[in-house]
Coordinates of C-alpha atoms in Angstrom, one line a residue:
X126 CA 100.9 24.6 31.1
X127 CA 102.1 26.9 28.2
X128 CA 103.0 25.1 25.0
X129 CA 106.6 23.8 25.3
X130 CA 107.6 25.4 22.0
X131 CA 107.4 28.8 23.8
X132 CA 109.8 27.7 26.6
X133 CA 113.2 29.3 26.6
X134 CA 115.2 26.0 26.9
X135 CA 117.3 23.8 24.6
X136 CA 119.8 21.0 25.0
X137 CA 122.7 23.2 26.0
X138 CA 120.5 25.3 28.2
X139 CA 119.4 22.4 30.4
X140 CA 122.8 22.2 32.1
X141 CA 122.9 26.0 32.5
X142 CA 119.5 25.9 34.0
X143 CA 120.1 23.0 36.4
X144 CA 120.8 23.3 40.1
X145 CA 120.9 21.0 43.1
X146 CA 117.9 22.8 44.7
X147 CA 115.3 25.4 43.8
X148 CA 113.7 27.7 46.4
X149 CA 110.4 29.5 45.4
X150 CA 110.3 32.7 47.4
X151 CA 113.0 34.7 49.2
X152 CA 111.2 35.8 52.3
X153 CA 111.4 34.6 55.9
X154 CA 111.3 30.9 55.2
X155 CA 112.8 31.0 51.7
X156 CA 115.9 32.8 53.0
X157 CA 116.3 30.0 55.6
X158 CA 116.0 27.3 52.9
X159 CA 118.6 29.1 50.9
X160 CA 121.0 29.4 53.9
X161 CA 120.7 25.8 55.0
X162 CA 121.0 24.3 51.5
X163 CA 123.9 26.5 50.4
X164 CA 125.8 25.8 53.6
X165 CA 125.4 22.1 52.9
X166 CA 127.1 22.6 49.5
X167 CA 124.0 22.6 47.3
X168 CA 123.9 24.9 44.3
X169 CA 120.7 26.7 45.0
X170 CA 118.5 28.9 42.8
X171 CA 116.1 31.3 44.6
X172 CA 113.2 32.5 42.6
X173 CA 111.6 35.8 43.6
X174 CA 108.7 37.3 41.6
X175 CA 109.5 40.9 42.7
X176 CA 112.4 43.2 42.3
X177 CA 115.9 42.9 43.8
X178 CA 116.6 44.5 47.2
X179 CA 120.0 45.1 48.6
X180 CA 120.7 45.9 52.2
X181 CA 121.0 49.7 52.9
X182 CA 121.1 50.6 49.2
X183 CA 117.4 50.0 48.7
X184 CA 116.1 51.5 52.0
X185 CA 115.3 55.0 50.6
X186 CA 113.5 56.3 53.7
X187 CA 115.5 54.6 56.4
X188 CA 117.1 57.8 57.8
X189 CA 114.6 60.4 56.7
X190 CA 113.2 62.9 59.3
X191 CA 109.5 63.5 59.5
X192 CA 109.8 66.9 57.8
X193 CA 111.6 65.4 54.8
X194 CA 108.4 63.6 53.8
X195 CA 106.2 65.8 51.6
X196 CA 103.1 65.0 53.5
X197 CA 104.5 64.0 56.9
X198 CA 104.1 60.2 56.4
X199 CA 100.6 60.6 55.0
X200 CA 99.6 59.2 51.6
X201 CA 97.8 61.4 49.1
X202 CA 94.1 60.9 48.5
X203 CA 94.9 59.7 45.0
X204 CA 97.3 57.0 46.3
X205 CA 94.8 55.8 48.9
X206 CA 92.0 55.7 46.3
X207 CA 94.2 53.6 44.0
X208 CA 95.2 51.2 46.8
X209 CA 92.2 50.8 49.0
X210 CA 93.3 47.3 50.1
X211 CA 97.0 47.4 50.7
X212 CA 96.7 50.8 52.4
X213 CA 94.8 49.0 55.3
X214 CA 98.0 47.1 56.2
X215 CA 99.7 47.7 59.5
X216 CA 102.8 49.8 59.0
X217 CA 101.8 51.0 55.5
X218 CA 102.6 54.7 54.9
X219 CA 104.7 57.1 52.8
X220 CA 107.8 55.8 54.6
X221 CA 107.1 52.1 53.8
X222 CA 104.9 51.9 50.7
X223 CA 107.9 50.9 48.5
X224 CA 107.9 47.4 50.3
X225 CA 104.2 46.8 49.6
X226 CA 102.4 45.8 46.4
X227 CA 100.1 48.1 44.5
X228 CA 96.5 46.8 44.3
X229 CA 96.0 47.2 40.6
X230 CA 99.2 45.1 39.7
X231 CA 98.1 42.0 41.7
X232 CA 94.4 41.4 41.6
X233 CA 92.6 38.4 43.1
X234 CA 89.0 37.3 43.5
X235 CA 87.3 37.8 46.9
X236 CA 84.4 35.4 47.1
X237 CA 84.2 36.5 50.7
X238 CA 86.1 39.6 52.0
X239 CA 89.7 38.8 52.5
X240 CA 92.5 41.5 52.7
X241 CA 95.5 39.8 51.2
X242 CA 98.6 41.8 52.2
X243 CA 101.7 41.2 50.1
X244 CA 105.2 42.5 49.6
X245 CA 106.9 41.4 46.4
X246 CA 110.7 41.9 46.4
X247 CA 113.8 40.0 47.4
X248 CA 113.3 39.6 51.1
X249 CA 109.5 39.5 50.7
X250 CA 107.5 40.4 53.9
X251 CA 110.6 39.8 56.1
X252 CA 111.3 43.5 55.5
X253 CA 107.9 44.5 56.9
X254 CA 107.0 41.8 59.4
X255 CA 106.1 42.4 63.0
X256 CA 109.2 40.5 64.4
X257 CA 107.4 38.8 67.3
X258 CA 109.1 35.4 67.8
X259 CA 107.5 33.4 70.6
X260 CA 108.0 29.7 70.4
X261 CA 104.9 27.5 70.2
X262 CA 104.4 25.4 73.3
X263 CA 103.7 21.7 73.5
X264 CA 100.0 22.7 74.0
X265 CA 99.7 24.2 70.5
X266 CA 100.9 21.0 68.8
X267 CA 98.5 18.8 70.7
X268 CA 95.4 20.9 71.3
X269 CA 93.6 20.2 67.9
X270 CA 93.6 16.5 68.6
X271 CA 93.0 16.7 72.3
X272 CA 90.0 18.9 71.9
X273 CA 88.7 17.5 68.7
X274 CA 88.7 20.6 66.5
X275 CA 91.4 19.7 64.0
X276 CA 93.9 17.3 62.6
X277 CA 96.7 16.0 64.8
X278 CA 100.1 17.4 64.0
X279 CA 102.6 14.7 62.9
X280 CA 105.3 16.4 65.1
X281 CA 105.6 17.6 68.6
X282 CA 107.4 20.5 70.3
X283 CA 110.3 18.3 71.0
X284 CA 110.9 17.7 67.3
X285 CA 111.1 21.4 66.6
X286 CA 112.8 22.7 69.9
X287 CA 116.4 22.2 68.7
X288 CA 115.6 23.9 65.4
X289 CA 114.1 26.8 67.3
X290 CA 117.4 27.2 69.1
X291 CA 119.3 26.9 65.8
X292 CA 117.2 29.8 64.3
X293 CA 117.2 32.0 67.4
X294 CA 121.0 31.9 67.8
X295 CA 121.4 33.0 64.2
X296 CA 118.7 35.7 63.8
X297 CA 119.0 37.2 67.3
X298 CA 115.9 37.2 69.6
X299 CA 115.7 39.4 72.6
X300 CA 113.7 38.2 75.6
X301 CA 113.9 36.8 79.1
X302 CA 113.9 33.3 80.4
X303 CA 110.5 33.4 82.2
X304 CA 109.9 29.7 82.7
X305 CA 106.4 29.8 81.3
X306 CA 104.9 26.5 80.1
X307 CA 102.6 28.3 77.7
X308 CA 105.5 30.1 76.0
X309 CA 108.8 28.2 76.2
X310 CA 112.1 29.9 76.8
X311 CA 114.6 30.2 74.0
X312 CA 118.1 31.3 73.2
X313 CA 117.7 35.0 74.1
X314 CA 119.6 38.2 73.9
X315 CA 118.9 40.6 76.8
X316 CA 115.3 41.9 76.7
X317 CA 114.1 45.5 76.2
X318 CA 113.2 46.7 79.7
X319 CA 109.7 47.3 80.8
X320 CA 108.9 51.0 81.4
X321 CA 107.7 51.9 84.9
X322 CA 104.0 51.4 84.2
X323 CA 104.6 48.1 82.4
X324 CA 106.6 46.8 85.3
X325 CA 103.8 47.6 87.7
X326 CA 101.1 46.1 85.4
X327 CA 103.1 42.9 85.2
X328 CA 103.4 42.7 89.0
X329 CA 99.8 43.5 89.7
X330 CA 98.4 41.1 87.1
X331 CA 100.4 38.3 88.6
X332 CA 99.3 39.2 92.1
X333 CA 95.7 38.8 91.1
X334 CA 96.0 35.9 88.7
X335 CA 98.5 33.1 89.4
X336 CA 98.2 31.7 85.9
X337 CA 98.7 34.9 84.0
X338 CA 102.0 36.3 83.1
X339 CA 102.9 39.6 81.4
X340 CA 106.5 39.4 80.3
X341 CA 109.1 41.3 78.2
X342 CA 108.6 40.7 74.5
X343 CA 110.5 38.0 72.5
X344 CA 111.4 39.9 69.4
X345 CA 113.8 39.5 66.5
X346 CA 115.8 42.6 67.6
X347 CA 119.5 42.7 68.3
X348 CA 119.5 44.2 71.7
X349 CA 123.1 43.1 72.2
X350 CA 124.6 41.4 69.2
X351 CA 126.7 38.3 69.5
X352 CA 129.6 37.5 67.2
X353 CA 127.4 35.5 64.8
X354 CA 125.4 38.7 64.2
X355 CA 128.4 40.9 63.8
X356 CA 129.7 38.3 61.3
X357 CA 126.5 38.9 59.3
X358 CA 127.4 42.6 59.1
X359 CA 124.6 43.5 61.5
X360 CA 124.6 45.9 64.4
X361 CA 122.8 46.8 67.6
X362 CA 119.1 47.8 67.5
X363 CA 119.0 51.6 68.0
X364 CA 115.4 51.5 69.4
X365 CA 114.2 53.8 66.6
X366 CA 111.2 51.5 65.9
X367 CA 111.3 52.4 62.2
X368 CA 112.0 48.8 61.2
X369 CA 109.6 48.6 58.3
X370 CA 111.5 51.2 56.4
X371 CA 114.4 48.7 56.3
X372 CA 117.1 49.0 59.0
X373 CA 120.5 50.3 57.9
X374 CA 121.9 48.9 61.1
X375 CA 120.6 45.4 60.5
X376 CA 119.0 45.7 64.0
X377 CA 116.1 43.4 63.2
X378 CA 116.1 40.1 61.2
X379 CA 115.2 40.0 57.6
X380 CA 116.4 37.6 54.9
X381 CA 118.0 40.6 53.1
X382 CA 120.2 41.4 56.1
X383 CA 120.9 37.9 57.3
X384 CA 120.1 34.6 55.6
X385 CA 120.5 35.5 51.9
X386 CA 123.9 37.3 52.3
X387 CA 125.1 34.3 54.4
X388 CA 124.0 31.9 51.7
X389 CA 125.7 34.1 49.1
X390 CA 129.0 33.9 50.9
X391 CA 129.1 30.1 50.2
X392 CA 129.3 30.8 46.5
X393 CA 126.4 28.4 46.0
X394 CA 123.5 30.9 45.7
X395 CA 121.9 32.3 42.6
X396 CA 119.0 34.7 43.1
X397 CA 116.7 35.4 40.1
X398 CA 114.3 38.3 40.8
X399 CA 111.3 39.2 38.5
X400 CA 110.5 35.5 38.3
X401 CA 106.8 34.6 38.5
X402 CA 106.6 30.9 39.1
X403 CA 104.0 29.3 36.9
X404 CA 104.2 25.7 38.1
X405 CA 106.3 22.8 39.3
X406 CA 107.3 20.4 36.6
X407 CA 106.4 16.7 37.4
X408 CA 108.0 13.8 35.6
X409 CA 105.6 10.9 35.6
X410 CA 108.3 8.4 34.5
X411 CA 110.6 9.4 37.4
X412 CA 107.7 9.8 39.8
X413 CA 109.0 13.1 41.1
X414 CA 109.3 16.8 40.4
X415 CA 112.2 17.8 38.1
X416 CA 112.0 21.6 38.0
X417 CA 110.1 24.8 38.0
X418 CA 108.5 26.8 35.1
X419 CA 109.1 30.5 35.4
X420 CA 107.6 33.5 33.6
X421 CA 109.8 36.6 33.4
X422 CA 107.8 39.4 35.2
X423 CA 109.0 42.0 32.6
X424 CA 109.4 40.2 29.3
X425 CA 106.9 37.3 29.9
X426 CA 109.5 34.9 28.5
X427 CA 109.0 31.4 29.8
X428 CA 112.0 29.4 31.2
X429 CA 112.3 26.0 32.8
X430 CA 114.8 25.4 35.7
X431 CA 115.7 22.0 37.0
X432 CA 116.8 20.6 40.3
X433 CA 116.7 17.5 42.5
X434 CA 114.7 19.1 45.3
X435 CA 112.3 22.0 45.4
X436 CA 111.3 24.1 48.4
X437 CA 108.0 26.0 48.1
X438 CA 108.2 29.2 50.2
X439 CA 106.2 31.7 48.2
X440 CA 104.1 32.7 51.2
X441 CA 101.0 30.6 52.1
X442 CA 98.4 31.6 49.6
X443 CA 100.9 32.0 46.7
X444 CA 102.3 28.6 47.5
X445 CA 98.8 27.2 47.3
X446 CA 98.4 28.9 43.9
X447 CA 101.6 27.4 42.6
X448 CA 100.8 23.9 43.7
X449 CA 97.2 24.1 42.4
X450 CA 98.5 25.3 39.1
X451 CA 101.1 22.5 38.9
X452 CA 98.9 20.0 37.0
X453 CA 99.9 16.9 35.0
X454 CA 98.3 13.6 33.9
X455 CA 99.3 12.2 37.3
X456 CA 98.0 15.2 39.3
X457 CA 95.2 16.8 37.3
X458 CA 94.0 18.8 40.3
X459 CA 97.4 20.2 41.5
X460 CA 100.6 18.7 42.6
X461 CA 100.2 15.9 45.2
X462 CA 96.5 16.6 45.5
X463 CA 95.1 13.1 45.4
X464 CA 92.8 13.8 48.3
X465 CA 91.4 17.0 46.9
X466 CA 92.4 19.0 50.0
X467 CA 94.9 21.3 48.5
X468 CA 93.9 24.8 49.1
X469 CA 91.5 23.9 51.9
X470 CA 91.7 24.4 55.7
X471 CA 93.1 27.9 55.3
X472 CA 93.2 29.8 58.5
X473 CA 94.5 33.0 60.1
X474 CA 94.8 34.8 63.4
X475 CA 92.2 37.0 65.1
X476 CA 93.2 40.6 65.6
X477 CA 89.7 41.9 65.9
X478 CA 89.7 43.3 69.5
X479 CA 91.7 45.7 71.6
X480 CA 91.5 47.9 74.7
X481 CA 92.8 51.2 75.8
X482 CA 92.8 52.8 79.2
X483 CA 94.4 55.5 81.4
X484 CA 96.7 55.0 84.4
X485 CA 97.0 57.6 87.1
X486 CA 100.4 58.6 88.6
X487 CA 103.9 58.0 87.4
X488 CA 104.0 61.5 86.0
X489 CA 107.5 62.1 87.1
X490 CA 108.7 59.3 84.9
X491 CA 109.3 58.7 81.2
X492 CA 111.2 56.2 79.1
X493 CA 114.1 56.1 76.7
X494 CA 113.9 55.4 73.0
X495 CA 111.0 53.7 71.1
X496 CA 110.9 50.2 72.3
X497 CA 110.4 47.9 69.3
X498 CA 109.6 44.9 71.4
X499 CA 106.1 45.0 72.9
X500 CA 105.3 43.2 76.1
X501 CA 103.4 39.9 75.9
X502 CA 100.7 38.4 78.1
X503 CA 101.1 34.6 77.5
X504 CA 98.0 32.6 76.6
X505 CA 96.2 31.2 79.7
X506 CA 93.1 29.6 78.0
X507 CA 92.5 25.9 77.3
X508 CA 96.0 24.7 78.2
X509 CA 95.8 21.5 80.2
X510 CA 92.1 21.2 79.7
X511 CA 89.3 23.0 77.9
X512 CA 88.2 25.6 80.4
X513 CA 86.0 27.7 78.2
X514 CA 83.0 27.3 75.8
X515 CA 85.4 27.8 72.9
X516 CA 88.5 26.1 71.7
X517 CA 91.9 27.7 71.1
X518 CA 93.6 30.5 73.0
X519 CA 95.0 34.0 72.5
X520 CA 98.3 35.8 73.0
X521 CA 98.0 39.4 74.1
X522 CA 100.4 42.1 73.1
X523 CA 100.4 45.1 75.4
X524 CA 102.3 48.1 76.6
X525 CA 102.2 51.5 78.3
X526 CA 103.1 54.9 76.8
X527 CA 102.7 58.7 77.4
X528 CA 101.1 60.6 74.5
X529 CA 101.6 64.2 73.9
X530 CA 99.8 66.6 76.3
X531 CA 96.4 67.5 74.9
X532 CA 95.9 64.2 73.2
X533 CA 93.2 64.5 70.5
X534 CA 92.7 68.2 71.3
X535 CA 96.1 69.2 70.0
X536 CA 96.1 72.3 67.8
X537 CA 97.2 72.0 64.1
X538 CA 100.7 70.6 63.8
X539 CA 102.3 73.9 63.1
X540 CA 103.0 77.2 65.0
X541 CA 103.7 78.3 68.5
X542 CA 100.5 76.8 70.1
X543 CA 101.5 73.4 68.8
X544 CA 105.0 73.7 70.1
X545 CA 103.7 74.7 73.6
X546 CA 101.2 71.8 73.6
X547 CA 103.9 69.1 73.0
X548 CA 106.5 70.5 75.3
X549 CA 105.3 68.2 78.1
X550 CA 103.9 64.6 77.8
X551 CA 100.4 63.8 78.9
X552 CA 99.2 61.1 81.3
X553 CA 100.1 57.5 80.9
X554 CA 97.9 55.1 78.9
X555 CA 97.9 51.3 78.4
X556 CA 96.7 49.2 75.6
X557 CA 96.1 45.5 74.9
X558 CA 95.3 43.7 71.6
X559 CA 94.7 40.1 70.8
X560 CA 96.3 37.5 68.6
X561 CA 93.8 34.7 68.7
X562 CA 93.7 31.1 67.3
X563 CA 91.2 30.2 64.6
X564 CA 89.9 26.8 63.6
X565 CA 91.0 25.5 60.1
X566 CA 87.9 24.4 58.3
X567 CA 87.5 22.7 54.9
X568 CA 85.0 25.4 53.8
X569 CA 87.7 28.1 54.4
X570 CA 89.7 27.7 51.2
X571 CA 91.4 29.2 48.2
X572 CA 91.1 27.9 44.6
X573 CA 92.1 29.0 41.1
X574 CA 89.7 31.1 39.0
X575 CA 88.4 29.2 36.0
X576 CA 88.1 32.3 33.8
X577 CA 90.1 35.2 35.3
X578 CA 93.9 35.5 34.7
X579 CA 96.6 38.0 35.6
X580 CA 99.0 39.8 33.2
X581 CA 101.2 36.7 33.0
X582 CA 98.4 34.4 32.1
X583 CA 98.2 32.8 35.5
X584 CA 94.8 32.0 37.0
X585 CA 93.7 34.5 39.7
X586 CA 93.4 33.2 43.2
X587 CA 89.9 33.0 44.6
X588 CA 89.7 33.5 48.4
X589 CA 86.7 32.1 50.4
X590 CA 87.6 32.5 54.1
X591 CA 85.4 33.7 57.0
X592 CA 84.9 33.8 60.7
X593 CA 82.7 31.6 62.9
X594 CA 81.0 31.4 66.3
X595 CA 84.2 30.1 68.0
X596 CA 86.0 33.3 66.9
X597 CA 83.2 35.5 68.4
X598 CA 83.3 33.6 71.7
X599 CA 87.1 33.9 71.9
X600 CA 87.0 37.7 71.1
X601 CA 84.4 38.3 73.8
X602 CA 86.4 36.4 76.3
X603 CA 89.5 38.4 75.5
X604 CA 87.7 41.7 76.0
X605 CA 86.1 40.6 79.2
X606 CA 89.2 39.1 80.8
X607 CA 91.5 42.0 79.6
X608 CA 89.1 44.6 81.0
X609 CA 89.0 42.8 84.3
X610 CA 92.8 42.6 84.4
X611 CA 93.2 46.3 83.7
X612 CA 90.6 47.2 86.3
X613 CA 92.4 45.1 89.0
X614 CA 95.7 46.7 87.9
X615 CA 94.3 50.2 88.6
X616 CA 93.5 51.4 85.1
X617 CA 90.7 53.9 84.6
X618 CA 88.3 54.7 81.7
X619 CA 88.8 51.3 80.1
X620 CA 87.6 51.3 76.5
X621 CA 86.9 48.1 74.5
X622 CA 87.0 47.9 70.7
X623 CA 85.9 45.4 68.1
X624 CA 87.2 46.4 64.7
X625 CA 85.2 43.9 62.6
X626 CA 88.1 43.7 60.1
X627 CA 88.0 41.0 57.4
X628 CA 90.4 38.1 57.6
X629 CA 93.8 38.8 56.1
X630 CA 94.9 42.0 57.8
X631 CA 96.6 39.8 60.5
X632 CA 99.0 38.8 57.6
X633 CA 99.3 35.4 59.2
X634 CA 97.5 33.3 56.6
X635 CA 98.1 29.6 57.0
X636 CA 97.2 26.2 55.7
X637 CA 96.1 24.8 52.4
X638 CA 98.8 22.2 52.2
X639 CA 98.8 21.0 55.8
X640 CA 101.1 18.5 57.5
X641 CA 99.8 15.2 58.8
X642 CA 100.5 11.5 59.2
X643 CA 97.9 10.3 56.8
X644 CA 98.0 11.1 53.1
X645 CA 94.2 10.8 53.0
X646 CA 93.8 13.9 55.2
X647 CA 97.0 15.9 54.6
X648 CA 99.4 17.0 51.9
X649 CA 102.7 16.9 53.7
X650 CA 104.5 14.5 55.9
X651 CA 106.3 15.1 59.2
X652 CA 109.4 16.5 57.3
X653 CA 107.3 18.9 55.2
X654 CA 107.7 16.8 52.1
X655 CA 104.7 16.1 49.9
X656 CA 103.2 12.7 50.6
X657 CA 103.0 11.9 46.8
X658 CA 106.0 13.9 45.6
X659 CA 108.8 13.4 48.1
X660 CA 111.3 15.8 46.6
X661 CA 109.0 18.9 47.0
X662 CA 109.0 20.5 50.4
X663 CA 106.5 23.2 51.6
X664 CA 107.8 25.0 54.7
X665 CA 106.0 28.4 54.7
X666 CA 102.6 29.1 56.2
X667 CA 100.9 26.8 53.8
X668 CA 102.2 23.8 55.7
X669 CA 100.4 24.7 59.0
X670 CA 98.0 22.1 60.4
X671 CA 96.6 24.6 62.9
X672 CA 97.3 28.2 63.8
X673 CA 98.0 28.1 67.5
X674 CA 98.0 31.5 69.2
X675 CA 101.7 32.3 69.0
X676 CA 103.3 34.3 66.2
X677 CA 104.1 31.8 63.5
X678 CA 107.1 33.2 61.5
X679 CA 109.8 31.7 63.7
X680 CA 108.1 28.3 63.5
X681 CA 108.3 28.6 59.7
X682 CA 112.0 29.3 60.0
X683 CA 112.6 26.3 62.3
X684 CA 110.5 23.9 60.2
X685 CA 112.4 25.1 57.1
X686 CA 115.8 24.5 58.6
X687 CA 114.7 21.1 59.9
X688 CA 113.3 20.1 56.5
X689 CA 116.3 21.4 54.5
X690 CA 118.8 19.4 56.6
X691 CA 116.6 16.3 56.2
X692 CA 116.5 16.9 52.5
X693 CA 120.2 17.1 52.3
X694 CA 120.6 13.9 54.3
X695 CA 118.1 12.1 52.0
X696 CA 120.0 13.3 48.9
X697 CA 123.2 12.0 50.3
X698 CA 121.6 8.6 50.8
X699 CA 120.3 8.7 47.2
X700 CA 116.7 8.8 48.3
X701 CA 115.9 12.0 46.5

């Protein structure tokens, strides 16, 4: 830690810098921690390393037309050359770049290729997330132990189900009650309709496969707001599908539109942007954490803040970094790291394969708007038993669309020939892409660099994460099964793709501080509290014991709400 004499704190400042709770990070899970803690009466400080963002005011491109962009959404060669990593991110472009980091400002060490996608601002990546919100099923919580490829979760679906409902009602999730055991129903707003081709695809797939179900997407979009959403100042999704610019209607969930303003209304919230968290302060006499050390991102001034409970929600890899850097005589290798497993068992989701095909007919039909909620084919692999030569499963996102007539042979995007070419749509096409489970392994890890530091004197994070044979088998099965389904549904000219991308572009990094029942094999207990530092809770992706195949963000939110209410209860009992 920096020398205490450089810390901006004194006797009178301790009280000023003392809160009931501190939340590190303001994104999807940090916003939920703030909401729950503030609603329960706790004076809560939220620390965000990036700039402040205000709803609507700080969405500069939200209503811009294509011709208002100097290069029609394209980045200049100079910008791309300066940002070779972040420019790979899904959704990155001239209309959204303001919500992504710049490569040169936030270096890290890639021992193996890993594309670490980050967005540093109040709201974090909740401003640019994909918004898919499927619940995990009971299978995801039990599969690692049942099939012997990972640590058993200390909780089950039944422990989280009421908190899923709690979150869904507040954020607004569209979808349909489909009765699928692999993808449980939730508290849904009306779904976005299938278009005509998607409806037929769903019907034909189920005719041929009684265990495979293509359903309307479960997405954090306000298809029909309820009063709780109007009370947040949010409105109906306009089906613009320009969510990553920031939505002036509040049509999709972000912590900037929803949880943070709600927390602020209680009068209990303080947000401090430009706050790079150095470490969590551990008091060896008290046997617990007492605060957080912060470096001002602009002035580099160091300040200590104090609280009874601390929530770590900096996003999975940054949370690992903070915990690893929180050293003391009691924890020389990082906070709570008696077993040496902090930073290990990092995992991610597979997005390495996709398909595209043509569909004949339906040329007298089109669709309205830009549906922001893709259709989903629920996982059908390794549910009740292991039925393949790999473990894990995959969720499939899919849909149908009509491109412009001419497709790739369109003339230049200017002039009369171009206008004539786009006056009619072309034929229908369908696509499928995977979101596959990966196995957390001790060798897949992050650690602190011993000799490289950033501009704030913090150790750079070293990433050492890779694929394995199980991943390759799962990818091949996805491609084989998906092509077969499209063929039986009548698709033509089916094309299969492997993109061979490095880990990280899925933006679903998980693990490093996993939950478990045994302190010898895990860092967190069933309430997301650290086994050896009970007043520190980790509820973002770092807490994940396995990856499952469903989108994880809503699980982070549910786990956060659950842990926050538990923490409040324990505080009232005098246990924290």
